Coordinates of C-alpha atoms and ligand atoms in Angstrom, one line a residue:
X76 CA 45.5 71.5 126.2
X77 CA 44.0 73.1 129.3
X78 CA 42.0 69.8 130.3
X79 CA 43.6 69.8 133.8
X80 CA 43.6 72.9 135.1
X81 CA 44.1 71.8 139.2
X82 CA 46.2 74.1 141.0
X83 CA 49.0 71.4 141.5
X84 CA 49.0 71.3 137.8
X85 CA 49.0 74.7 137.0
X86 CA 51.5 75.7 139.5
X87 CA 54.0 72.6 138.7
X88 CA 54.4 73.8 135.0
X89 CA 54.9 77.9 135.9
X90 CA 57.8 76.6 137.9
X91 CA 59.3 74.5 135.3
X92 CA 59.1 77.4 133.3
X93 CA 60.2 80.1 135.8
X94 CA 62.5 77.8 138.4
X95 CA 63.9 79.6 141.0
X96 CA 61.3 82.6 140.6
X97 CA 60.2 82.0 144.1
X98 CA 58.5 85.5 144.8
X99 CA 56.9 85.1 141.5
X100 CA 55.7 81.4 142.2
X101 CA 54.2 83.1 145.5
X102 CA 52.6 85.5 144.2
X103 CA 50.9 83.4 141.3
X104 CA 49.9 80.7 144.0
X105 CA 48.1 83.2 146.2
X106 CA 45.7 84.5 142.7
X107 CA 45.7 81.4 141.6
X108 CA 44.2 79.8 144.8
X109 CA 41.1 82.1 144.3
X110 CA 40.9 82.3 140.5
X111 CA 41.3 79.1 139.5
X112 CA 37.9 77.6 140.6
X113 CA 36.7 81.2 139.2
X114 CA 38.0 80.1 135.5
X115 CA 36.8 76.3 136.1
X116 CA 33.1 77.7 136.2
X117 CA 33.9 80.1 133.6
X118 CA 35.1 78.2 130.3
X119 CA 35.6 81.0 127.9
X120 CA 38.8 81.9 130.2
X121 CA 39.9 78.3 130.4
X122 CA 39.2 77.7 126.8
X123 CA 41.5 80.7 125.8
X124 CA 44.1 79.7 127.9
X125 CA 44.3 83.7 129.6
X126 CA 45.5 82.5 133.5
X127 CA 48.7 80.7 131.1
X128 CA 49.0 84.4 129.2
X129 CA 48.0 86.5 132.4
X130 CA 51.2 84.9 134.0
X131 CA 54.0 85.6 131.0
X132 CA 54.9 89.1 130.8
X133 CA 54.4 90.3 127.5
X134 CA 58.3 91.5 127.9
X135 CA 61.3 92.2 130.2
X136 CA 63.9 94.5 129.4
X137 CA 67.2 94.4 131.1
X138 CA 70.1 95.9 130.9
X139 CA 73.1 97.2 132.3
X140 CA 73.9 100.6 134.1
X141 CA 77.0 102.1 134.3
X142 CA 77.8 105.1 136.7
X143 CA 80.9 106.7 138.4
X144 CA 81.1 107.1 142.5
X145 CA 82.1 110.6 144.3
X146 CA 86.0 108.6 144.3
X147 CA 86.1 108.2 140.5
X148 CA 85.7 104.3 140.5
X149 CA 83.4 103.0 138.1
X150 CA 80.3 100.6 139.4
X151 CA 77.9 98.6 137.5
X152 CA 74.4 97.5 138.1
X153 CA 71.6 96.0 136.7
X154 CA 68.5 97.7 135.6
X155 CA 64.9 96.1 134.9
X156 CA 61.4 96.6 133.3
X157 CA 59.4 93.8 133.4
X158 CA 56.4 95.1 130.9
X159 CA 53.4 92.6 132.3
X160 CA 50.1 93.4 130.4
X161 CA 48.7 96.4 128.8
X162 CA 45.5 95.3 128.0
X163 CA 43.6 97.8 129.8
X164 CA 46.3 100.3 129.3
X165 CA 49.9 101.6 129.0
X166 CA 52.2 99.6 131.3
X167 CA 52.1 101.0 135.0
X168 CA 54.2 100.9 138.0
X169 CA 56.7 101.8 140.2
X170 CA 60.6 101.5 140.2
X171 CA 62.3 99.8 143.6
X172 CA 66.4 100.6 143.7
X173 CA 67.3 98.0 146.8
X174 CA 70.0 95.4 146.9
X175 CA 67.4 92.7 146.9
X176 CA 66.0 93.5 143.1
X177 CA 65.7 90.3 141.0
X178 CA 64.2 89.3 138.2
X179 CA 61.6 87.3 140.5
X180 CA 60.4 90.4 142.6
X181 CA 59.9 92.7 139.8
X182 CA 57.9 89.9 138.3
X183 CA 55.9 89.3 141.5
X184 CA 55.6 93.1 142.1
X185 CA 54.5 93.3 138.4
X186 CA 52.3 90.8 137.9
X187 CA 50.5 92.1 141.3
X188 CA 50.2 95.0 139.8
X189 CA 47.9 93.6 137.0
X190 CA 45.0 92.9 139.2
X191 CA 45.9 96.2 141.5
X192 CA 45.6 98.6 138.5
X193 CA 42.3 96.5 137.5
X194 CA 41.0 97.4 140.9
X195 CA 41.2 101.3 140.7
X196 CA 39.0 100.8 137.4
X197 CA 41.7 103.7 135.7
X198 CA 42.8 102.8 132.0
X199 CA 46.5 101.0 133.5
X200 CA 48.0 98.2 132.4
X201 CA 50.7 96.5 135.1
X202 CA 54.6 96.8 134.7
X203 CA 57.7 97.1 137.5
X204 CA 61.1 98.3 137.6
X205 CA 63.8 99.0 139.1
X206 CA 67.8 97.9 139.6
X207 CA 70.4 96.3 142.2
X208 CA 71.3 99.8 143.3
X209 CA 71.7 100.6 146.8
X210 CA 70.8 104.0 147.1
X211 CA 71.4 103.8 151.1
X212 CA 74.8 106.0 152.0
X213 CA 75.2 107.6 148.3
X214 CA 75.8 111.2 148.1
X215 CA 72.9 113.1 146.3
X216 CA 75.6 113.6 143.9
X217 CA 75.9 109.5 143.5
X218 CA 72.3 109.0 143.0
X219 CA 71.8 111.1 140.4
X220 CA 74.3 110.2 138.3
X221 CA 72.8 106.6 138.9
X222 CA 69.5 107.3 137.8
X223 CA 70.6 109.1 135.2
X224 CA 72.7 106.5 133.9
X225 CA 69.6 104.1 134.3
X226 CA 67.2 106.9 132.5
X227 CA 69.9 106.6 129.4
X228 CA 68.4 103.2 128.7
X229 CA 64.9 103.1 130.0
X230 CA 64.1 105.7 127.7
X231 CA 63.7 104.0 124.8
X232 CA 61.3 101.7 126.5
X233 CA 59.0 104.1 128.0
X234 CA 56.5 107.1 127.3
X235 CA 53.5 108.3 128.3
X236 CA 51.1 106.3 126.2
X237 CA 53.3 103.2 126.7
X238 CA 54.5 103.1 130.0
X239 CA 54.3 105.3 132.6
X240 CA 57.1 104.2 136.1
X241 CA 56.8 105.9 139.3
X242 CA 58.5 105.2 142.7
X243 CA 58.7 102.4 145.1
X244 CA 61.2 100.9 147.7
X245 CA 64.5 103.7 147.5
X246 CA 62.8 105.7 144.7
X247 CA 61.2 109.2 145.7
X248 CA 60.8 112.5 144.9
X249 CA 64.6 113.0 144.9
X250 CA 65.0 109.8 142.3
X251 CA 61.9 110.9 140.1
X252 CA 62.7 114.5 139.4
X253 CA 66.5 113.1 138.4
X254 CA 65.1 110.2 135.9
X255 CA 62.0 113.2 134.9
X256 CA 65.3 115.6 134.3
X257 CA 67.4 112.9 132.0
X258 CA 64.3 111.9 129.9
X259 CA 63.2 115.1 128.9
X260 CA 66.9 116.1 127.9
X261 CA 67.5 112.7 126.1
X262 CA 63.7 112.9 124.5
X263 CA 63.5 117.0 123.9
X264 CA 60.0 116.9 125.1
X265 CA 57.9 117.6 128.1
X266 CA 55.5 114.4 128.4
X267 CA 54.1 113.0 131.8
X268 CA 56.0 110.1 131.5
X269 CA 56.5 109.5 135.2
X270 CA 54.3 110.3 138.4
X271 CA 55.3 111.3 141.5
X272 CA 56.7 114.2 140.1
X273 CA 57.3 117.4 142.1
X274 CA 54.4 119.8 141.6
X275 CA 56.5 122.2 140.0
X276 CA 56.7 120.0 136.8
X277 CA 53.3 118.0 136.7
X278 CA 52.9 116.4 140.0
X279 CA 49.9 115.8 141.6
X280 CA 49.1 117.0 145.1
X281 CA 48.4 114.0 147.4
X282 CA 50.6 111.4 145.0
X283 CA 53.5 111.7 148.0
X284 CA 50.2 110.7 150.5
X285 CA 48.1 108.1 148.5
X286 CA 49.4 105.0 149.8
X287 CA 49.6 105.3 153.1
X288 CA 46.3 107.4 153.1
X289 CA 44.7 104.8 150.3
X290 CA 45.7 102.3 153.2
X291 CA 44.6 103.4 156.3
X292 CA 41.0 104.0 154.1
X293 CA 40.8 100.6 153.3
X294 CA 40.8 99.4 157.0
X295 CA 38.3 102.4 157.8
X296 CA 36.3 100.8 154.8
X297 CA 37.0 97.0 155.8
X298 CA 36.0 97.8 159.7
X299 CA 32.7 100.4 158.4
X300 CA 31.5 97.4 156.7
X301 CA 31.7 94.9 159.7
X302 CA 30.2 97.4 161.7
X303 CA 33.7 99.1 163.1
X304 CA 36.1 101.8 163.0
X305 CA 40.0 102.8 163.5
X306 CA 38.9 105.5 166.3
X307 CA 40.3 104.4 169.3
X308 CA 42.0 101.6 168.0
X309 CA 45.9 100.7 168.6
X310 CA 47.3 100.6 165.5
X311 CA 51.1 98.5 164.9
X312 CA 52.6 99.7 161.4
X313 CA 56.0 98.5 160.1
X314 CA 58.5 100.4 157.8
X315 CA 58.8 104.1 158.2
X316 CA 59.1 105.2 154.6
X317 CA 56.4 106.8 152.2
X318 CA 53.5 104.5 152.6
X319 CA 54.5 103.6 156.9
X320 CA 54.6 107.6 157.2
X321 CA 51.7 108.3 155.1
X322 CA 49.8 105.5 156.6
X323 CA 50.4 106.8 160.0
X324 CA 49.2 110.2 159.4
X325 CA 45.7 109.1 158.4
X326 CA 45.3 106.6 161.2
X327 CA 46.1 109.3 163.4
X328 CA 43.0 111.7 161.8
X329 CA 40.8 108.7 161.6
X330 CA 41.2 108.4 165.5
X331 CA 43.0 105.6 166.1
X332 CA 46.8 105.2 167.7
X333 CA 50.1 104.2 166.0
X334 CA 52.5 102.7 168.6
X335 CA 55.1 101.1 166.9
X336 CA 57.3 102.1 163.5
X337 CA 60.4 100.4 161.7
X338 CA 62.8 99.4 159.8
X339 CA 65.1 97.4 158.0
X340 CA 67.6 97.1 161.7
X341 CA 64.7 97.0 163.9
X342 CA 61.0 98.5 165.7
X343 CA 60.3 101.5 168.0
X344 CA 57.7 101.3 170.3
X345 CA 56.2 104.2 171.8
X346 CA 53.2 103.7 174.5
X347 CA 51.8 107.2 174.0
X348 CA 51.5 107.1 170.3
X349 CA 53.2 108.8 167.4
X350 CA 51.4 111.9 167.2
X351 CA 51.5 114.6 164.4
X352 CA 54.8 116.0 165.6
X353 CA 56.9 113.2 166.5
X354 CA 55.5 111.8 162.7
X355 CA 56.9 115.3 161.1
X356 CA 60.1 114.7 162.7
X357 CA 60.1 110.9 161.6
X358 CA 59.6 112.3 158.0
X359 CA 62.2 114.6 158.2
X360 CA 64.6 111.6 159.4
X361 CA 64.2 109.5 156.9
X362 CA 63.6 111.7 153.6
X363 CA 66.0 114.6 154.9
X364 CA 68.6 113.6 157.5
X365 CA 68.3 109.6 156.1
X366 CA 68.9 108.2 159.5
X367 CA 67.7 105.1 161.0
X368 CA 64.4 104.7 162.9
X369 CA 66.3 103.9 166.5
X370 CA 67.2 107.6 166.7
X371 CA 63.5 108.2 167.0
X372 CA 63.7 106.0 170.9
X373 CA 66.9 108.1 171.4
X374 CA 65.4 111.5 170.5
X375 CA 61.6 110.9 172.1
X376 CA 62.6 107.9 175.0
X377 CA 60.9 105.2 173.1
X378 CA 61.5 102.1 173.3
X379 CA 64.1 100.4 170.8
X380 CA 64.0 96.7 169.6
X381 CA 66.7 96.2 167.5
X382 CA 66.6 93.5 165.0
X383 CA 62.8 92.7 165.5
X384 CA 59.5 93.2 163.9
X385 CA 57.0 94.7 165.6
X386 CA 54.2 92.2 165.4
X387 CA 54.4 90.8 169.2
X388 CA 53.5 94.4 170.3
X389 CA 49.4 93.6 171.6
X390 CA 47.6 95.7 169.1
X391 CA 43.4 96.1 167.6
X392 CA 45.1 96.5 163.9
X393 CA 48.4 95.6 162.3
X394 CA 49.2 97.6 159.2
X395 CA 52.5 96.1 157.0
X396 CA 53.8 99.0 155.5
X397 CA 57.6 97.8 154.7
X398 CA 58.4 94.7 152.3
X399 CA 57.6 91.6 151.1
X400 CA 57.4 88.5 153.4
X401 CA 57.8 90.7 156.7
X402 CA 54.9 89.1 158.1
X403 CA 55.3 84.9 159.1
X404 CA 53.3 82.3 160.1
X405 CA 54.2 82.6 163.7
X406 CA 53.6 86.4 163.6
X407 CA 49.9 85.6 162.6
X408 CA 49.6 83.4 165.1
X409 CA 50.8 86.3 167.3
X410 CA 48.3 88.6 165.7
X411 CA 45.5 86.8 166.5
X412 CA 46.7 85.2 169.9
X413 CA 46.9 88.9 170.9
X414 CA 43.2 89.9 169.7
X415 CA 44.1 91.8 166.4
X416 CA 41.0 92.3 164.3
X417 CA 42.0 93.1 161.2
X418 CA 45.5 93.3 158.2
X419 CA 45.5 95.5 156.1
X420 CA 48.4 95.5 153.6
X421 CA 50.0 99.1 152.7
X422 CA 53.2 96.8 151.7
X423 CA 53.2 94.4 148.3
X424 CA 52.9 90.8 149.6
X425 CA 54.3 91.4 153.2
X426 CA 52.6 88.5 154.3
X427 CA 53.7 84.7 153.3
X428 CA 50.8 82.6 152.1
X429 CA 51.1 80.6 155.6
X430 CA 50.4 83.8 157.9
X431 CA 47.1 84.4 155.4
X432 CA 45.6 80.9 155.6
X433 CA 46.5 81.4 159.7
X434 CA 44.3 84.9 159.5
X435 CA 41.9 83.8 157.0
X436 CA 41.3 80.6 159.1
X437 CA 40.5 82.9 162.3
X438 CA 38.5 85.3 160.5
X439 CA 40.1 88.9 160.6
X440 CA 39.1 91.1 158.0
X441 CA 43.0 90.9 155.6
X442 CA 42.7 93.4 152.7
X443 CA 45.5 92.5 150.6
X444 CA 48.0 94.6 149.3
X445 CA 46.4 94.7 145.7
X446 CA 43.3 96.5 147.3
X447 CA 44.8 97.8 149.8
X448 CA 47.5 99.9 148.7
X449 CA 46.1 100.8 145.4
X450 CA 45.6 104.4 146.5
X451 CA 48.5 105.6 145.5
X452 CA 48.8 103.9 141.5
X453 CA 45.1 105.4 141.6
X454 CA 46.4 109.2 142.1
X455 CA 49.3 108.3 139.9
X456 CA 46.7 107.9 137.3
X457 CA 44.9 110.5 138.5
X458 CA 48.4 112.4 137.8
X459 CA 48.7 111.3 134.2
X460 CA 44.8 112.6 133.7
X461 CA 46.1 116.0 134.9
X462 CA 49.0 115.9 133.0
X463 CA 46.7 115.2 129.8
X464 CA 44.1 117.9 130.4
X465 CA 47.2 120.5 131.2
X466 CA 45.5 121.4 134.8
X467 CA 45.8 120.5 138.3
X468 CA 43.0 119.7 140.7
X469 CA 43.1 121.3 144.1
X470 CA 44.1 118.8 147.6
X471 CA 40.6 118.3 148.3
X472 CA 39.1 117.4 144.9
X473 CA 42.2 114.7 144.7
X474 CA 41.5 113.7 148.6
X475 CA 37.8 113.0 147.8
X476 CA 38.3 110.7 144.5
X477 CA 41.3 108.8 146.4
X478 CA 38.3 108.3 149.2
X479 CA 36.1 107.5 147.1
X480 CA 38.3 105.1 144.7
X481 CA 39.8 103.2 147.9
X482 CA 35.2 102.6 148.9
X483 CA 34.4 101.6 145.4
X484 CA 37.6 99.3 145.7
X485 CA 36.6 97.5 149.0
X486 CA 32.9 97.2 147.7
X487 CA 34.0 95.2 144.9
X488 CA 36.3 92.7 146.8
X489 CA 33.3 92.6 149.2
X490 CA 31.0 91.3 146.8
X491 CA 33.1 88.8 144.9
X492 CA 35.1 88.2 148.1
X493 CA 31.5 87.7 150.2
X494 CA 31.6 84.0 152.1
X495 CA 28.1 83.9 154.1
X496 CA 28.6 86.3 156.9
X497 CA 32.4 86.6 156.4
X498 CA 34.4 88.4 153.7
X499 CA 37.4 86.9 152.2
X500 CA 39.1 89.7 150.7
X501 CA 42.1 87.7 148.9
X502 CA 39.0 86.0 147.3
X503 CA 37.0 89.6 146.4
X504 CA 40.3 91.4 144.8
X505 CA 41.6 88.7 143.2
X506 CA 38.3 87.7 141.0
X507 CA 37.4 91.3 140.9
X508 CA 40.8 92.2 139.5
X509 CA 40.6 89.5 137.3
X510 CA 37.7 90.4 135.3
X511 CA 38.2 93.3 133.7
X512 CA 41.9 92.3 132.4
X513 CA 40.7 89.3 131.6
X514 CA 37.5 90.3 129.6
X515 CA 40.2 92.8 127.3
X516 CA 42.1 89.8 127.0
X517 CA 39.2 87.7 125.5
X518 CA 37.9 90.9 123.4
X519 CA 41.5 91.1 121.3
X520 CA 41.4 87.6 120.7
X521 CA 45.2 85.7 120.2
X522 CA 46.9 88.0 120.3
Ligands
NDP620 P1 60.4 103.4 151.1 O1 61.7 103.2 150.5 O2 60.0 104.8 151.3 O3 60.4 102.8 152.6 C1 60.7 101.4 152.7 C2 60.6 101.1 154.2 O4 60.6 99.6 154.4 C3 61.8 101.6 155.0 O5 61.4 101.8 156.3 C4 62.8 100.4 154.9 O6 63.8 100.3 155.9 C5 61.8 99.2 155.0 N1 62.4 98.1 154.3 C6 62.7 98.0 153.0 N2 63.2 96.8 152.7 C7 63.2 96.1 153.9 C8 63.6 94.8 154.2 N3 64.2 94.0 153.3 N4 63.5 94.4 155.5 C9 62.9 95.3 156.4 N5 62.5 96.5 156.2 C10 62.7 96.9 154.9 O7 59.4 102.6 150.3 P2 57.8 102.7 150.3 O8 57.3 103.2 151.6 O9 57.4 103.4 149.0 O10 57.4 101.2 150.0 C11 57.1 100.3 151.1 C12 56.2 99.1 150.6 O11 55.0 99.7 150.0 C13 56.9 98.3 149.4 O12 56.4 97.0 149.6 C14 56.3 98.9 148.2 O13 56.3 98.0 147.1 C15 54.9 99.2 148.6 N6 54.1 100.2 147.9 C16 54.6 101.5 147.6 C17 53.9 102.4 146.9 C18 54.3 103.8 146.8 O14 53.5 104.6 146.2 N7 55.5 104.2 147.2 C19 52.6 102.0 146.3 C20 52.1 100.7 146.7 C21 52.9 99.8 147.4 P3 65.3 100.7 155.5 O15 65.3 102.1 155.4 O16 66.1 100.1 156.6 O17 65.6 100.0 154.2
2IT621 O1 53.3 99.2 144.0 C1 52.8 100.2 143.6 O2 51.6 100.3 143.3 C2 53.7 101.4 143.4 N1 54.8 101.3 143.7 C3 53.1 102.7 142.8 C4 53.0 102.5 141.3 C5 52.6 103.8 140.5 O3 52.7 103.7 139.3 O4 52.2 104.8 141.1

């Protein structure tokens, strides 16, 4: 049945299956470019089919939500869990609330997660969530009746040995502790069923950090191993939510220099650097105040460039840190005309499979976003492990296994990922990742 397994082939009959999945289709190409002559010199995964089951997910729930705005008129949106694979553990991943959510991100973001969660080498399987909701302009009021109202039916699908959301794009602390809140009541039981809670009821310390941190690591790790480092690098980092903020904080203690921040209207660029206390009053913006990032040029006499991405701005490292497909072709090429060394992906799939063959083809070190950004499912699991055991480990216990996760990630794309004196990351986590889900997969037989 599996007699031609090129990539034309393979890709040709996912998208009569999933048409118009186009994030999904992406996301498949980019593993299946790497894993596919992986399976073809290994037959026991071609004989039992497991790329073919690796890209179904093993269910998606969706459903509607109803809620009722601070005026008294009633809105509906929809509400997703795509449940991907739990062969190496309950179903894990975050929940995005942005006007974008489709079926055909959550199933990108999810089947991503697969291979990320595989990577950390914790016992997580890979799902995603999430709904149409915008949560931009809502009243704290609004929000919580939303994800309360979205709670009412993801409950029945969830728990903490069978899958276990957190937060992503437009879902925080503020959105965690309202779903934690609405489970509990609708469950009568105190479970860890989410992470990224507040510390007060079973968060873990450095959770909020992980990403970002997780991210800037990687690069430290990618550069260490070719014989570099972030100090005294200029560093160009989009989005300036969790992970962007996060991200910036540990470049800024690893040495190097963040000049530039974003979001969804446009980039700042500040020359000096965005130092400990213009990044505390970023934070503030944008999980207190929720204000836009061009108040940050107004407020410190940056400069503003509204409706751009920051990409053109001459840097050593670019770090994408906001959404998917923010980073294009001609953006690589601007990269690398500019002297950038090295990608390293704090974002899910920000860049498009052009702008990697453009970065691949001129050698900069690109740890993708499935390595890269693993840090922060890794403390999420290292959450549920404190959850279990009914303790909680101090900052610096948490801060050295996220360190030391995000090393024994990048050695393991580095040696499946190793091309003579070059390393092809994409290569390295995709195969890596692979292996362990797909050796589970093999041991349970059809099943
Ligand atoms: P946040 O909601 O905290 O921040 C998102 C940032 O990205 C904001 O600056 C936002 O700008 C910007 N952004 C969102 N959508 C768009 C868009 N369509 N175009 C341009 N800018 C956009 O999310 P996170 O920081 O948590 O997530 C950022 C990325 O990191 C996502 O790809 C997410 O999947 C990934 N990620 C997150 C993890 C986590 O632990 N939170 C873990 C691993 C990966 P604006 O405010 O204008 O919308
Ligand atoms: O993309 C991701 O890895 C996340 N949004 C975090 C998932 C998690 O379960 O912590």
């Amino acid at each position: 049945m599996y007699d031609d397994l090129s990539l034309e082939h393979f890709m040709s009959g996912l998208k009569k299956r999933t048409p118009g999945e186009k994030e999904f289709h992406q996301a498949v190409y980019e593993v299946a470019e790497s894993v596919i002559p992986f399976i073809l010199e290994h037959t026991r995964y071609r004989q039992a089919g497991i790329i073919q089951r690796m890209t179904e997910p093993d269910r998606t729930i969706i459903f509607r939500v109803n809620w009722e705005d601070d005026e008294g008129h009633i809105r509906v949106n929809r509400g997703y869990r795509v449940q991907f694979n739990n062969s190496i553990g309950p179903y894990k991943g975050g929940i995005r609330f942005h006007p974008s959510v489709n079926l055909s991100i959550l199933k990108f973001l999810g089947f991503e997660q697969t291979f990320k969660n595989s990577l950390t080498t914790l016992p997580m399987g890979a799902g995603k969530g999430g709904s149409d909701f915008n949560p931009k302009g809502k009243s704290d009021r609004e929000v919580m009746r939303f994800c309360q109202a979205f709670m009412t039916e993801l409950f029945h699908h969830i728990g903490p040995n069978t899958d276990v959301p957190a937060g992503d794009i437009g879902v925080g602390a503020r959105e965690i502790s309202y779903m934690f809140g609405q489970y509990k009541r609708l469950r009568h039981e105190f479970t860890g069923v989410l992470t990224g809670k507040a510390i007060e009821f079973g968060g873990s310390l450095i959770r909020t950090e992980a990403t970002g941190y997780g991210n800037a690591y990687f690069m430290e790790n990618m550069l260490n191993h070719h014989n570099d480092s972030i100090k005294g690098k200029t560093c160009v980092v989009s989005g300036s939510g969790n992970v962007a903020t996060y991200c910036t904080e540990k470049i800024n203690h690893l040495g190097g220099k963040v000049v530039t921040l974003s979001d969804s209207s446009g980039f700042i660029y500040d020359k000096d650097g965005i130092d400990a206390e213009k990044l505390a009053w970023v934070i503030n913006l944008k999980t207190v105040k929720r204000g836009r990032i061009s108040e940050y040029a107004k407020h410190f006499g940056a400069e503003y460039h509204k409706g751009k991405r920051p990409w053109g701005v001459p840097c050593d490292l670019a770090f994408p840190c906001a959404t998917q497909n923010e980073l294009g072709e001609d953006d690589a090429k601007t990269l690398v005309a500019n002297g950038c060394k090295a990608v390293s992906e704090g974002a899910n799939m920000p860049t498009t499979v052009e702008a990697i063959h453009v970065l691949l083809e001129n050698k900069l070190l690109y740890g993708p976003g499935k390595a890269a950004n693993a840090g922060g499912v890794a403390v999420s699991g290292l959450e549920m492990t404190q959850n279990s055991i009914r303790m909680a480990w101090t900052s610096e216990e948490l801060e050295q296994k996220l360190k030391d996760i995000m090393q024994n990630i990048h050695n393991n794309c580095a040696k499946w990922g190793k091309e003579g004196d070059f390393t092809n990351y994409v290569k390295g986590a995709n195969i890596a990742g692979f292996i362990k889900v797909a050796d589970a997969m093999l041991a349970y037989g059809v099943a």
